[in-house]
Each structure stands twice: as structure tokens, then as C-alpha cells.
């Protein structure tokens, strides 16, 4: 089976993506190639952040790799937290603090529309490829559920009466931003082998 490096230090992302890529590719992590887990992500947009992380690994370790960057975009907050999703409430990158800040800013707001936006950046033989995935939904008034990670307890995907944090990993992967982007990545990689 072909090997590919997933350039992320986030164990939750590795867990979701490993499930999706199982049987297609053997996924290596940053520790497998001796790369520090905290990759630079200082770019102004999600696609550029994804590319920045993949380029860092490709340039320093000369391996085919992909990275991903995700943001929660809330319509009533003008797209916030967006590219600042990880450190919305501060450099501590604390999910509870981030959710509290979102819930506070959304107090009394009737437009609850939001979406998760993921971009995967793949670098293969030096060539860059981008794959997007979007999950539309709404921001709940309070947390619900304990599965998943990040903003999952306050995000209700459209067409569901529960939050991402009330779905199993398989159920979330089937409809999520990351699941959609990873399936595009798999289709692309599979098309190269035909
Ligand atoms: P990054 O892509 O690692 O920079 O993550 C951005 C922020 O969005 C972090 O706070 C993550 O916890 C959060 N995040 C990323 N993916 C998801 C998801 O699938 N569900 C909920 N929160 C997420």
C-alpha cells in the first residue's frame, strides 16, 4: 500500500482521516518522519494555511504529504472565527474557551447560520493540489454532546436535529467538511493509479 504523510499534530484529525483512508493508503504522522508537531500556520486564509503546512513538510523532509486547515465561519459574525478558529479566544487554543466566546458573541442573534470549511493541500512530486469540503449548519444556543472535538458540541449540521458531538465518528465523517475533502483527495489519488 502506498504511504503518505499527513502533516498535522492534531490527533483528532488523524483519527478521522485514518478511518477514511483505511484500505487506500498507509498514513504516516509527523512523528514518523521526525518533524515537530506544531507546524507554522500564520497565513491570512485557510487555503494558504493548508499550503503553508504542507510546503513546510515537503521542503524540510522531502516527502509527499498532505495537510489540512479548517475554519468555522459564522455568518452573523462576518465569517468569524474563520482562519482564527484555533486561537479565537487566545493562544491557549482551548476548545471550551473558543466555544464560550462564540456563544457569548451569538447571544440574542437570530441568524445562526454557520459552516465548517476545510482545505486539504496535497504535495505530490512537488506539485500542489487543493481539495475543499464544506458542511453547512447552525450554531446552537448551548453545547450538546461529548463526541468529536473543537466546536463540535455547538455545531448542528443542516438536516440533523443533533450536533456533530452527538454523532459517531463514522456518521460525522459521512457528512462533514473534512470527510468531503478527504473523499476528493482519495478520488484524486486513486485516479493516478488507473
Ligand atoms: P486547525 O485547522 O487545526 O487550525 O483548526 C481550527 C480550529 O477549528 C481548531 O480550534 C479546531 O479544534 C477546530 N476544528 C477543526 N476541525 C473541526 C471539526 O471537525 N469540528 C469542530 N471543530 C473543528
PDB file of N, CA and C and ligand atoms in Angstrom, residues 8 10 13 16 41 49 53 68-72 82-87 93 95 98 116 118 149-152 164 172 176-178, ligand 1:
ATOM      1  N   UNK A   8      -0.060  16.921  10.214  1.00  0.00           N
ATOM      2  CA  UNK A   8      -0.838  17.536  11.295  1.00  0.00           C
ATOM      3  C   UNK A   8      -0.359  17.006  12.635  1.00  0.00           C
ATOM      4  N   UNK A  10      -2.601  17.213  15.128  1.00  0.00           N
ATOM      5  CA  UNK A  10      -3.888  17.086  15.819  1.00  0.00           C
ATOM      6  C   UNK A  10      -4.367  15.620  15.794  1.00  0.00           C
ATOM      7  N   UNK A  13      -7.828  14.889  14.207  1.00  0.00           N
ATOM      8  CA  UNK A  13      -7.865  14.886  12.742  1.00  0.00           C
ATOM      9  C   UNK A  13      -7.277  13.587  12.207  1.00  0.00           C
ATOM     10  N   UNK A  16      -9.891  10.817  12.494  1.00  0.00           N
ATOM     11  CA  UNK A  16     -10.966  10.883  11.492  1.00  0.00           C
ATOM     12  C   UNK A  16     -10.445  10.514  10.106  1.00  0.00           C
ATOM     13  N   UNK A  41       1.503  28.033  10.937  1.00  0.00           N
ATOM     14  CA  UNK A  41       0.254  28.343  10.203  1.00  0.00           C
ATOM     15  C   UNK A  41      -0.100  29.792  10.483  1.00  0.00           C
ATOM     16  N   UNK A  49      -3.036  28.631   4.598  1.00  0.00           N
ATOM     17  CA  UNK A  49      -2.543  27.948   5.797  1.00  0.00           C
ATOM     18  C   UNK A  49      -2.288  26.469   5.515  1.00  0.00           C
ATOM     19  N   UNK A  53       1.535  24.622   5.663  1.00  0.00           N
ATOM     20  CA  UNK A  53       1.930  23.451   6.452  1.00  0.00           C
ATOM     21  C   UNK A  53       2.494  22.350   5.546  1.00  0.00           C
ATOM     22  N   UNK A  68      -4.150  19.782   6.254  1.00  0.00           N
ATOM     23  CA  UNK A  68      -5.465  20.392   6.107  1.00  0.00           C
ATOM     24  C   UNK A  68      -5.624  21.516   7.101  1.00  0.00           C
ATOM     25  N   UNK A  69      -6.435  22.488   6.703  1.00  0.00           N
ATOM     26  CA  UNK A  69      -6.765  23.577   7.613  1.00  0.00           C
ATOM     27  C   UNK A  69      -8.279  23.748   7.586  1.00  0.00           C
ATOM     28  N   UNK A  70      -8.829  24.012   8.752  1.00  0.00           N
ATOM     29  CA  UNK A  70     -10.289  24.110   8.871  1.00  0.00           C
ATOM     30  C   UNK A  70     -10.660  25.368   9.625  1.00  0.00           C
ATOM     31  N   UNK A  71     -11.757  25.986   9.233  1.00  0.00           N
ATOM     32  CA  UNK A  71     -12.266  27.133   9.979  1.00  0.00           C
ATOM     33  C   UNK A  71     -13.774  27.031  10.119  1.00  0.00           C
ATOM     34  N   UNK A  72     -14.272  27.566  11.220  1.00  0.00           N
ATOM     35  CA  UNK A  72     -15.716  27.700  11.416  1.00  0.00           C
ATOM     36  C   UNK A  72     -16.081  29.118  11.010  1.00  0.00           C
ATOM     37  N   UNK A  82     -13.360  31.852  11.490  1.00  0.00           N
ATOM     38  CA  UNK A  82     -12.622  31.649  10.243  1.00  0.00           C
ATOM     39  C   UNK A  82     -11.216  31.137  10.441  1.00  0.00           C
ATOM     40  N   UNK A  83     -10.280  31.846   9.839  1.00  0.00           N
ATOM     41  CA  UNK A  83      -8.883  31.391   9.889  1.00  0.00           C
ATOM     42  C   UNK A  83      -8.319  31.460  11.322  1.00  0.00           C
ATOM     43  N   UNK A  84      -9.024  32.174  12.199  1.00  0.00           N
ATOM     44  CA  UNK A  84      -8.575  32.284  13.596  1.00  0.00           C
ATOM     45  C   UNK A  84      -9.263  31.266  14.513  1.00  0.00           C
ATOM     46  N   UNK A  85      -9.910  30.249  13.934  1.00  0.00           N
ATOM     47  CA  UNK A  85     -10.725  29.326  14.729  1.00  0.00           C
ATOM     48  C   UNK A  85      -9.961  28.678  15.877  1.00  0.00           C
ATOM     49  N   UNK A  86      -8.726  28.281  15.636  1.00  0.00           N
ATOM     50  CA  UNK A  86      -7.977  27.557  16.679  1.00  0.00           C
ATOM     51  C   UNK A  86      -7.680  28.456  17.885  1.00  0.00           C
ATOM     52  N   UNK A  87      -7.341  29.710  17.605  1.00  0.00           N
ATOM     53  CA  UNK A  87      -6.938  30.616  18.701  1.00  0.00           C
ATOM     54  C   UNK A  87      -7.912  31.780  18.873  1.00  0.00           C
ATOM     55  N   UNK A  93      -5.413  28.077  22.599  1.00  0.00           N
ATOM     56  CA  UNK A  93      -6.111  27.176  21.661  1.00  0.00           C
ATOM     57  C   UNK A  93      -7.051  26.234  22.411  1.00  0.00           C
ATOM     58  N   UNK A  95     -10.541  24.666  23.387  1.00  0.00           N
ATOM     59  CA  UNK A  95     -11.838  24.484  22.725  1.00  0.00           C
ATOM     60  C   UNK A  95     -12.988  25.027  23.569  1.00  0.00           C
ATOM     61  N   UNK A  98     -12.965  28.764  23.325  1.00  0.00           N
ATOM     62  CA  UNK A  98     -13.405  29.168  21.982  1.00  0.00           C
ATOM     63  C   UNK A  98     -14.923  29.080  21.856  1.00  0.00           C
ATOM     64  N   UNK A 116     -18.540  24.853   8.379  1.00  0.00           N
ATOM     65  CA  UNK A 116     -17.145  24.460   8.512  1.00  0.00           C
ATOM     66  C   UNK A 116     -16.548  24.407   7.115  1.00  0.00           C
ATOM     67  N   UNK A 118     -13.077  23.301   5.098  1.00  0.00           N
ATOM     68  CA  UNK A 118     -11.785  22.604   5.150  1.00  0.00           C
ATOM     69  C   UNK A 118     -11.089  22.684   3.808  1.00  0.00           C
ATOM     70  N   UNK A 149     -14.569  16.910  18.572  1.00  0.00           N
ATOM     71  CA  UNK A 149     -13.589  17.829  19.154  1.00  0.00           C
ATOM     72  C   UNK A 149     -13.917  19.256  18.721  1.00  0.00           C
ATOM     73  N   UNK A 150     -13.107  20.193  19.201  1.00  0.00           N
ATOM     74  CA  UNK A 150     -13.245  21.593  18.792  1.00  0.00           C
ATOM     75  C   UNK A 150     -14.646  22.126  19.032  1.00  0.00           C
ATOM     76  N   UNK A 151     -15.227  22.705  17.987  1.00  0.00           N
ATOM     77  CA  UNK A 151     -16.536  23.353  18.083  1.00  0.00           C
ATOM     78  C   UNK A 151     -17.705  22.375  17.891  1.00  0.00           C
ATOM     79  N   UNK A 152     -17.431  21.086  17.802  1.00  0.00           N
ATOM     80  CA  UNK A 152     -18.486  20.102  17.502  1.00  0.00           C
ATOM     81  C   UNK A 152     -19.724  20.215  18.404  1.00  0.00           C
ATOM     82  N   UNK A 164     -22.680  17.841  15.826  1.00  0.00           N
ATOM     83  CA  UNK A 164     -21.601  16.930  15.425  1.00  0.00           C
ATOM     84  C   UNK A 164     -21.139  16.092  16.625  1.00  0.00           C
ATOM     85  N   UNK A 172     -20.293  11.405  11.499  1.00  0.00           N
ATOM     86  CA  UNK A 172     -19.737  12.740  11.218  1.00  0.00           C
ATOM     87  C   UNK A 172     -18.934  12.712   9.920  1.00  0.00           C
ATOM     88  N   UNK A 176     -19.303  15.415   6.991  1.00  0.00           N
ATOM     89  CA  UNK A 176     -18.519  16.573   7.446  1.00  0.00           C
ATOM     90  C   UNK A 176     -17.680  17.196   6.327  1.00  0.00           C
ATOM     91  N   UNK A 177     -17.292  18.445   6.554  1.00  0.00           N
ATOM     92  CA  UNK A 177     -16.327  19.193   5.753  1.00  0.00           C
ATOM     93  C   UNK A 177     -15.072  18.352   5.497  1.00  0.00           C
ATOM     94  N   UNK A 178     -14.506  17.768   6.562  1.00  0.00           N
ATOM     95  CA  UNK A 178     -13.255  17.017   6.413  1.00  0.00           C
ATOM     96  C   UNK A 178     -13.500  15.741   5.610  1.00  0.00           C
TER      97      UNK A 178
HETATM   98  P1  LIG B   1      -6.947  23.944  12.569  1.00  0.00           P
HETATM   99  O1  LIG B   1      -7.409  23.547  11.209  1.00  0.00           O
HETATM  100  O2  LIG B   1      -6.181  22.837  13.227  1.00  0.00           O
HETATM  101  O3  LIG B   1      -6.236  25.263  12.569  1.00  0.00           O
HETATM  102  O4  LIG B   1      -8.242  24.048  13.463  1.00  0.00           O
HETATM  103  C1  LIG B   1      -9.009  25.197  13.546  1.00  0.00           C
HETATM  104  C2  LIG B   1      -9.947  25.153  14.702  1.00  0.00           C
HETATM  105  O5  LIG B   1     -11.160  24.572  14.291  1.00  0.00           O
HETATM  106  C3  LIG B   1      -9.494  24.377  15.933  1.00  0.00           C
HETATM  107  O6  LIG B   1      -9.950  25.065  17.059  1.00  0.00           O
HETATM  108  C4  LIG B   1     -10.190  23.069  15.812  1.00  0.00           C
HETATM  109  O7  LIG B   1     -10.473  22.499  17.083  1.00  0.00           O
HETATM  110  C5  LIG B   1     -11.467  23.469  15.104  1.00  0.00           C
HETATM  111  N1  LIG B   1     -11.902  22.389  14.255  1.00  0.00           N
HETATM  112  C6  LIG B   1     -11.248  21.862  13.191  1.00  0.00           C
HETATM  113  N2  LIG B   1     -11.956  20.857  12.662  1.00  0.00           N
HETATM  114  C7  LIG B   1     -13.083  20.748  13.426  1.00  0.00           C
HETATM  115  C8  LIG B   1     -14.195  19.867  13.368  1.00  0.00           C
HETATM  116  O8  LIG B   1     -14.302  18.957  12.553  1.00  0.00           O
HETATM  117  N3  LIG B   1     -15.134  20.069  14.309  1.00  0.00           N
HETATM  118  C9  LIG B   1     -15.062  21.050  15.254  1.00  0.00           C
HETATM  119  N4  LIG B   1     -14.043  21.886  15.353  1.00  0.00           N
HETATM  120  C10 LIG B   1     -13.057  21.730  14.431  1.00  0.00           C
END
